[in-house]
mmCIF file of C-alpha atoms in Angstrom:
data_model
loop_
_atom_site.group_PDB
_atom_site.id
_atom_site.type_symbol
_atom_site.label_atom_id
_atom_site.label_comp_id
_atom_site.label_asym_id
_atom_site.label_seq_id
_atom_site.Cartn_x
_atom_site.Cartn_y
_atom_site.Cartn_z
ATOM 1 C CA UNK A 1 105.892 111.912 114.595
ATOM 2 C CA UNK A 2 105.160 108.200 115.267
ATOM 3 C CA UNK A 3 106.571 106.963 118.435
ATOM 4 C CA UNK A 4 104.474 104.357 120.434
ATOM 5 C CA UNK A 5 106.503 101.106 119.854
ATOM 6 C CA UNK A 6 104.021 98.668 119.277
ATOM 7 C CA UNK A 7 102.279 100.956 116.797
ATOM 8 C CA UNK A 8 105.777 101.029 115.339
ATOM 9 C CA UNK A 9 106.282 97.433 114.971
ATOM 10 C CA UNK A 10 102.857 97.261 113.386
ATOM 11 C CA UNK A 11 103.910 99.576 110.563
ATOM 12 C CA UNK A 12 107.294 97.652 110.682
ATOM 13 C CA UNK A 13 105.474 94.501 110.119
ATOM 14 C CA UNK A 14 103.449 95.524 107.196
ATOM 15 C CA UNK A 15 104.918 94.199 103.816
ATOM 16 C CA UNK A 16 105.202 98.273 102.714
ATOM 17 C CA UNK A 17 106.884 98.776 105.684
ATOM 18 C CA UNK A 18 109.036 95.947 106.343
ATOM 19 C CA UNK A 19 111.747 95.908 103.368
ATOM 20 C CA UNK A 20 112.184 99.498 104.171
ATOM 21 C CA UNK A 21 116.111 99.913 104.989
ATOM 22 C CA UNK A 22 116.221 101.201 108.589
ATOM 23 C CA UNK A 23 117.366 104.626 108.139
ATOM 24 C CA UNK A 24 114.553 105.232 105.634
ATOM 25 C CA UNK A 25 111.882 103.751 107.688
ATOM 26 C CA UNK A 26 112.639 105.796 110.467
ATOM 27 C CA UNK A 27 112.261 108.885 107.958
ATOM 28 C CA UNK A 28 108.547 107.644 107.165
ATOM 29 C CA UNK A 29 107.909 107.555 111.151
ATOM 30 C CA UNK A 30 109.040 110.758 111.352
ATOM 31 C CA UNK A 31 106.621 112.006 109.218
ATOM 32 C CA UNK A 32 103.664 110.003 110.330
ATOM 33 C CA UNK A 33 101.108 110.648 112.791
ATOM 34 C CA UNK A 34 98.767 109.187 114.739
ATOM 35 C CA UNK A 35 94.830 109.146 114.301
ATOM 36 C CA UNK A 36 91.923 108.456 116.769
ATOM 37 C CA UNK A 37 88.447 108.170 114.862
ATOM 38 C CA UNK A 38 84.867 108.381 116.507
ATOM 39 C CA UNK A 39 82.791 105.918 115.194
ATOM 40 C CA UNK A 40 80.588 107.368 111.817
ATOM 41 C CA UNK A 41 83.042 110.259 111.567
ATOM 42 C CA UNK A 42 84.722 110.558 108.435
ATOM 43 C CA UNK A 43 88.442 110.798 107.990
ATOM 44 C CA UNK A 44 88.092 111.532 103.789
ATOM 45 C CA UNK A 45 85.958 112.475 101.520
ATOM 46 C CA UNK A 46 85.733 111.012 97.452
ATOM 47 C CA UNK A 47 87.407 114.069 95.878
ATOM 48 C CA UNK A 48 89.508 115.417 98.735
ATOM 49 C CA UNK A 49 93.340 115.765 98.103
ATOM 50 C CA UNK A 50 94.976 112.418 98.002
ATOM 51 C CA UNK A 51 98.088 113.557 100.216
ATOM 52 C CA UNK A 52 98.275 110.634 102.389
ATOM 53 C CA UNK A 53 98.207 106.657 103.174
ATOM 54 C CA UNK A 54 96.620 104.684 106.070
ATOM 55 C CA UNK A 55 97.344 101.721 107.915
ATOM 56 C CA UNK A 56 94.291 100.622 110.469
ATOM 57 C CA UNK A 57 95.686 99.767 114.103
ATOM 58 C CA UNK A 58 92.179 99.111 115.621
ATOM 59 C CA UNK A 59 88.820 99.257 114.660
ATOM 60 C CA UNK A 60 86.674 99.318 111.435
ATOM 61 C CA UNK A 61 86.727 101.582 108.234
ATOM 62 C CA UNK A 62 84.321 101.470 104.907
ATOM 63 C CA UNK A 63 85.842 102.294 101.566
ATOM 64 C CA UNK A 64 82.410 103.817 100.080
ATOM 65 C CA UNK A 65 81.494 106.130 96.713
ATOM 66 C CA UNK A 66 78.406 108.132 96.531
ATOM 67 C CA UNK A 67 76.581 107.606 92.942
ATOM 68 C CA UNK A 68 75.198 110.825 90.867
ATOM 69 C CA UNK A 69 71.750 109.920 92.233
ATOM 70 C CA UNK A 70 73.042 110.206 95.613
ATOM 71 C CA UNK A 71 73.239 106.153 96.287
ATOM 72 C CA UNK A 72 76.179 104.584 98.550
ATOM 73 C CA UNK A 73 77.932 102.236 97.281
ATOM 74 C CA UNK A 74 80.503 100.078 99.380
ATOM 75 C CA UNK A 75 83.617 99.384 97.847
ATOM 76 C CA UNK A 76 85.594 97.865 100.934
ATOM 77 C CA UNK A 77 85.696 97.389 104.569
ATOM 78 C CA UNK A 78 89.273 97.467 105.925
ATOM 79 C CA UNK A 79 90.605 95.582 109.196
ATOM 80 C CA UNK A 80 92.931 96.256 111.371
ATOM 81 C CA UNK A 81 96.764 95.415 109.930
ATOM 82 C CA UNK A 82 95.296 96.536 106.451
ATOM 83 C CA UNK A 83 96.334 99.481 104.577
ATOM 84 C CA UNK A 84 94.073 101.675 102.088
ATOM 85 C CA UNK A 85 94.515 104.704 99.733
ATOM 86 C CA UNK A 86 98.171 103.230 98.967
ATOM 87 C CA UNK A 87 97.673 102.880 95.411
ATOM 88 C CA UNK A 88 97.243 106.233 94.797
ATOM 89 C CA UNK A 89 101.499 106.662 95.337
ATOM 90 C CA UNK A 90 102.093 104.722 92.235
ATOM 91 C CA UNK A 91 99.231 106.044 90.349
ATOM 92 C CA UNK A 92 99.997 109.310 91.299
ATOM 93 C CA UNK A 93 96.211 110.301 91.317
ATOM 94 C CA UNK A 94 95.182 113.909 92.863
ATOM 95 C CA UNK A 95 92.081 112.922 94.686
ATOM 96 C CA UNK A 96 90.741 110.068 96.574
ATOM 97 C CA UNK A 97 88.291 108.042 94.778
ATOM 98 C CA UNK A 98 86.716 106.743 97.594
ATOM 99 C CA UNK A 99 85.298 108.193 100.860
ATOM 100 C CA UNK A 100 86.712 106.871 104.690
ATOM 101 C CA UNK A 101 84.429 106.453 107.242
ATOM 102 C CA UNK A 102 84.635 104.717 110.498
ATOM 103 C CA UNK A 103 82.053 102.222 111.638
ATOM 104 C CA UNK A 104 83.176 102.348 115.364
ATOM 105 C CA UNK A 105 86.077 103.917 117.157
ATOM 106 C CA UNK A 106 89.407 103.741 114.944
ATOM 107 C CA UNK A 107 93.378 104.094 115.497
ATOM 108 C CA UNK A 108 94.669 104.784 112.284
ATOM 109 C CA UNK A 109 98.708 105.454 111.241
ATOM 110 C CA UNK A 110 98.351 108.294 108.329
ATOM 111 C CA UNK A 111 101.284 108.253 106.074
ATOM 112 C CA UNK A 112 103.073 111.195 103.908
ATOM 113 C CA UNK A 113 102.641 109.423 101.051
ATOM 114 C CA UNK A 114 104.417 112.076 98.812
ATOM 115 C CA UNK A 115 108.052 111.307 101.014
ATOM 116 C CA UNK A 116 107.089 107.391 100.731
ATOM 117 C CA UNK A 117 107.165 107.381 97.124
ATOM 118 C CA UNK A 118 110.296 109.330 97.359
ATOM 119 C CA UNK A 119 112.167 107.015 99.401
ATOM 120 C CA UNK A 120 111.663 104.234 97.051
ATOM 121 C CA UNK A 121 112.843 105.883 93.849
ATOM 122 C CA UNK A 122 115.915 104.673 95.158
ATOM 123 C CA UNK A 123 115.271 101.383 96.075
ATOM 124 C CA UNK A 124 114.104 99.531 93.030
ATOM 125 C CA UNK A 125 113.957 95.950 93.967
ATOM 126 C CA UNK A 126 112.113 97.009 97.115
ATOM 127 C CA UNK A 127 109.866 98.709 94.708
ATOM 128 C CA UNK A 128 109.265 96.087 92.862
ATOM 129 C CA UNK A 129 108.541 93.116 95.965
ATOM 130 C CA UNK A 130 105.609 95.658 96.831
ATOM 131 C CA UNK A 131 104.370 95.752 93.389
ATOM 132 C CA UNK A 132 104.080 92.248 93.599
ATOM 133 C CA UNK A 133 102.388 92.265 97.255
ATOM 134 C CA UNK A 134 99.621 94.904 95.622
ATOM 135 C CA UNK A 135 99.022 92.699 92.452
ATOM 136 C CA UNK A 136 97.445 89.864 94.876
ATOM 137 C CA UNK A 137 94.909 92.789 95.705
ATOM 138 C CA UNK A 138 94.690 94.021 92.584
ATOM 139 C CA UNK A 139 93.883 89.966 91.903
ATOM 140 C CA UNK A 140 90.821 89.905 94.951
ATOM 141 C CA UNK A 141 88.989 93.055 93.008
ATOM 142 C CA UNK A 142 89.215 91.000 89.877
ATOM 143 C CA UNK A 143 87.047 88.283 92.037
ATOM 144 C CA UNK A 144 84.697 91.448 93.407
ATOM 145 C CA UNK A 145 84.503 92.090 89.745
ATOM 146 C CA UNK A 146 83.329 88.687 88.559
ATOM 147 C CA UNK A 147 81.054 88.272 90.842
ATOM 148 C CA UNK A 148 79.442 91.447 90.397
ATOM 149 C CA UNK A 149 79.361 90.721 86.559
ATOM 150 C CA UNK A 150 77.194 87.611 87.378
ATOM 151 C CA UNK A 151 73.519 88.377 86.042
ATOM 152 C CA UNK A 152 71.739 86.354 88.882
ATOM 153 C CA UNK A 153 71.143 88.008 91.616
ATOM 154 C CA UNK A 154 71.108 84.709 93.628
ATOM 155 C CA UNK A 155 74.483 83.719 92.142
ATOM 156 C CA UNK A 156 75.932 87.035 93.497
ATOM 157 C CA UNK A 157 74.522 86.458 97.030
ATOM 158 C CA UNK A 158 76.280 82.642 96.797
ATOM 159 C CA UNK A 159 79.807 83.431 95.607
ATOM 160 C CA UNK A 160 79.875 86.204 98.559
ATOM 161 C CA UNK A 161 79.007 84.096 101.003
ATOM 162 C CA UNK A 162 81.301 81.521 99.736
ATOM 163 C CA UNK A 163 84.318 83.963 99.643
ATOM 164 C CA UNK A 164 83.468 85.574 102.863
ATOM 165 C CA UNK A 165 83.111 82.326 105.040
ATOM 166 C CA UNK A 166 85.497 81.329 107.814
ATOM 167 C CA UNK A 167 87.345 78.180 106.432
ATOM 168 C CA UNK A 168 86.868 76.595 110.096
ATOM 169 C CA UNK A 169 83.335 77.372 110.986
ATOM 170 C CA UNK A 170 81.796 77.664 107.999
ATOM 171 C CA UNK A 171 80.673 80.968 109.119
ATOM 172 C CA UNK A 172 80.242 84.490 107.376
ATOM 173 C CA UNK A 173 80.042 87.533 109.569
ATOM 174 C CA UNK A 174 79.046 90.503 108.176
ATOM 175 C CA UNK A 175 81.108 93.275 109.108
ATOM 176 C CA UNK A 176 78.527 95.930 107.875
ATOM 177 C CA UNK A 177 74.574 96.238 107.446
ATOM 178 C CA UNK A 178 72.799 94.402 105.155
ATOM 179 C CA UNK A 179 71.997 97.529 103.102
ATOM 180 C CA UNK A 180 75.536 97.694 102.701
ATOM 181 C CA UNK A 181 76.496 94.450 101.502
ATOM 182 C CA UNK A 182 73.833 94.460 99.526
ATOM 183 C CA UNK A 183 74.623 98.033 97.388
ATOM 184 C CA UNK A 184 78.491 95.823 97.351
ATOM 185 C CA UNK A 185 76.700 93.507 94.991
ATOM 186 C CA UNK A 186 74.485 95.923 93.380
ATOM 187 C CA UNK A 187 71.664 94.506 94.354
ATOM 188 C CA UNK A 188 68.515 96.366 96.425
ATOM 189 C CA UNK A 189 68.601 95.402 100.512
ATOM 190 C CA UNK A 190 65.236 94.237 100.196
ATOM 191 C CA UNK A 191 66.770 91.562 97.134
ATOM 192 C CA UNK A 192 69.599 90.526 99.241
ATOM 193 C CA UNK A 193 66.939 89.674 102.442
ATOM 194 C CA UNK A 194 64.578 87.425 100.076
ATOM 195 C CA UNK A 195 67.546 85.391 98.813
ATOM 196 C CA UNK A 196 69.062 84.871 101.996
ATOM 197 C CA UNK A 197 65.277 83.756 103.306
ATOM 198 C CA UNK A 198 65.308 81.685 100.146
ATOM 199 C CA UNK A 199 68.630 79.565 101.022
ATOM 200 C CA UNK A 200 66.986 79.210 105.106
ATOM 201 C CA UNK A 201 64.613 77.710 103.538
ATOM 202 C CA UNK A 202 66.312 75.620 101.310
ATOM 203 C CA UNK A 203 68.063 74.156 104.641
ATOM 204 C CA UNK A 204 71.186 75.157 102.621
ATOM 205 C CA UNK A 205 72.266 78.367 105.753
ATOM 206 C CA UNK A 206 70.960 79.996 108.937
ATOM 207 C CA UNK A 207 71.181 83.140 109.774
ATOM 208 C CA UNK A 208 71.226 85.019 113.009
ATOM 209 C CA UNK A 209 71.555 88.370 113.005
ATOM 210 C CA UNK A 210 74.701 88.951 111.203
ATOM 211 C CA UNK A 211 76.351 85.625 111.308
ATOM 212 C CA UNK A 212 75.075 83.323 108.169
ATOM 213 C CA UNK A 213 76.603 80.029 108.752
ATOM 214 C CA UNK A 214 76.681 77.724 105.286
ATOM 215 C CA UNK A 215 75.281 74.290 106.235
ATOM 216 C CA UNK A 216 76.577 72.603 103.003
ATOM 217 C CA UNK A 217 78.708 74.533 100.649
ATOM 218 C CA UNK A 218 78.589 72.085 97.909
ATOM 219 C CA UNK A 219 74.375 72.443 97.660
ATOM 220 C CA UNK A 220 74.812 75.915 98.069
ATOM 221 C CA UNK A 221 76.949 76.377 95.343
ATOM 222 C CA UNK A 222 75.140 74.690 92.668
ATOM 223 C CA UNK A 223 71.367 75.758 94.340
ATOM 224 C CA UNK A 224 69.479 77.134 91.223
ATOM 225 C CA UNK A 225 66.754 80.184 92.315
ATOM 226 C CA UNK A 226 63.086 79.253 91.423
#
């Protein structure tokens, strides 16, 4: 049972959470628990059950699949305040398609998701304002998409930096390794390292360590590779 107020108001806050008539929010606490994660441990596996819901109260999570050659692939990393694996209560999937893994210590609120789906078979027009809140997601994996249907490697690198920047420094930080970002764009590590030397030396970003700060977007954007 969930019962450490502020943790509460975080779930309360969340736009699944928050249309959620009183009586039947306090049923989803109920049957939620709490979650402390070491960093690198695993809280899912692709192909385990998909019984649950999570909402991230601190730390870091990756959203990865493991190819049939045995290559990682990163689908997401999720934030704290962000949800993941709530799609699956609409789709009514069996198994997560993903893996969870921290990347450092993690509070996570794990939902019954079979009782959540439940309590909104009666509440249609709540039903329907979170449809609409999970279409704008739905609408940001269109963008992943696009970019990763670009042929140019370079052009790949660009857009993600572009879309990942911090619209008052001008800064990207990359929450993950290289390698990872990298297999995000299907690209190889060592691919995603020339570019980015590429662009430093094009006086178009600098990098240190894993803050790449854009030095003039417009440039950047219509830079052509050699």
């Amino acid at each position: 049972m969930l019962t450490h107020p502020s943790i509460v108001l975080t779930l309360r806050r969340h736009h699944l959470f928050s249309p959620l008539p009183e009586k039947i929010f306090q049923d989803v606490c109920t049957l939620a628990n709490l979650k402390r994660l070491p960093g690198h441990m695993t809280l899912m596996h692709q192909g385990d059950p998909a019984e649950r819901f999570f909402l991230l109260v601190s730390g870091q999570i990756k959203l990865h699949r493991v190819t049939g050659e045995g290559q990682e692939h990163l689908v997401e990393v999720i934030r704290p305040g962000q949800t993941f694996a709530e799609a699956l209560l609409f789709s009514q999937a069996k198994a997560y398609p993903v893996s969870a893994t921290a990347l450092k210590d993690s509070v996570l609120v794990s939902i019954e998701g079979h009782h959540y789906r439940k309590a909104l078979e009666d509440q249609p027009q709540i039903c329907l304002a979170i449809l609409g809140t999970m279409s704008l997601h739905l609408h940001q994996r269109l963008k992943d998409i696009d970019t990763l249907s670009l042929a140019n490697a370079s052009r790949r690198v660009i857009n993600f930096l572009v879309q990942e920047r911090d619209q008052a420094s001008g800064d990207v930080v990359l929450q993950v390794p290289k390698r990872l970002v990298a297999s995000k764009l299907g690209i190889q590590p060592e691919t995603f390292s020339r570019i980015l030397h590429r662009l430093v030396d094009a006086g178009l970003i600098e990098v240190q360590r894993r803050t790449i700060r854009i030095l003039c977007e417009e440039q950047l954007m219509t830079y052509q590779a050699g």
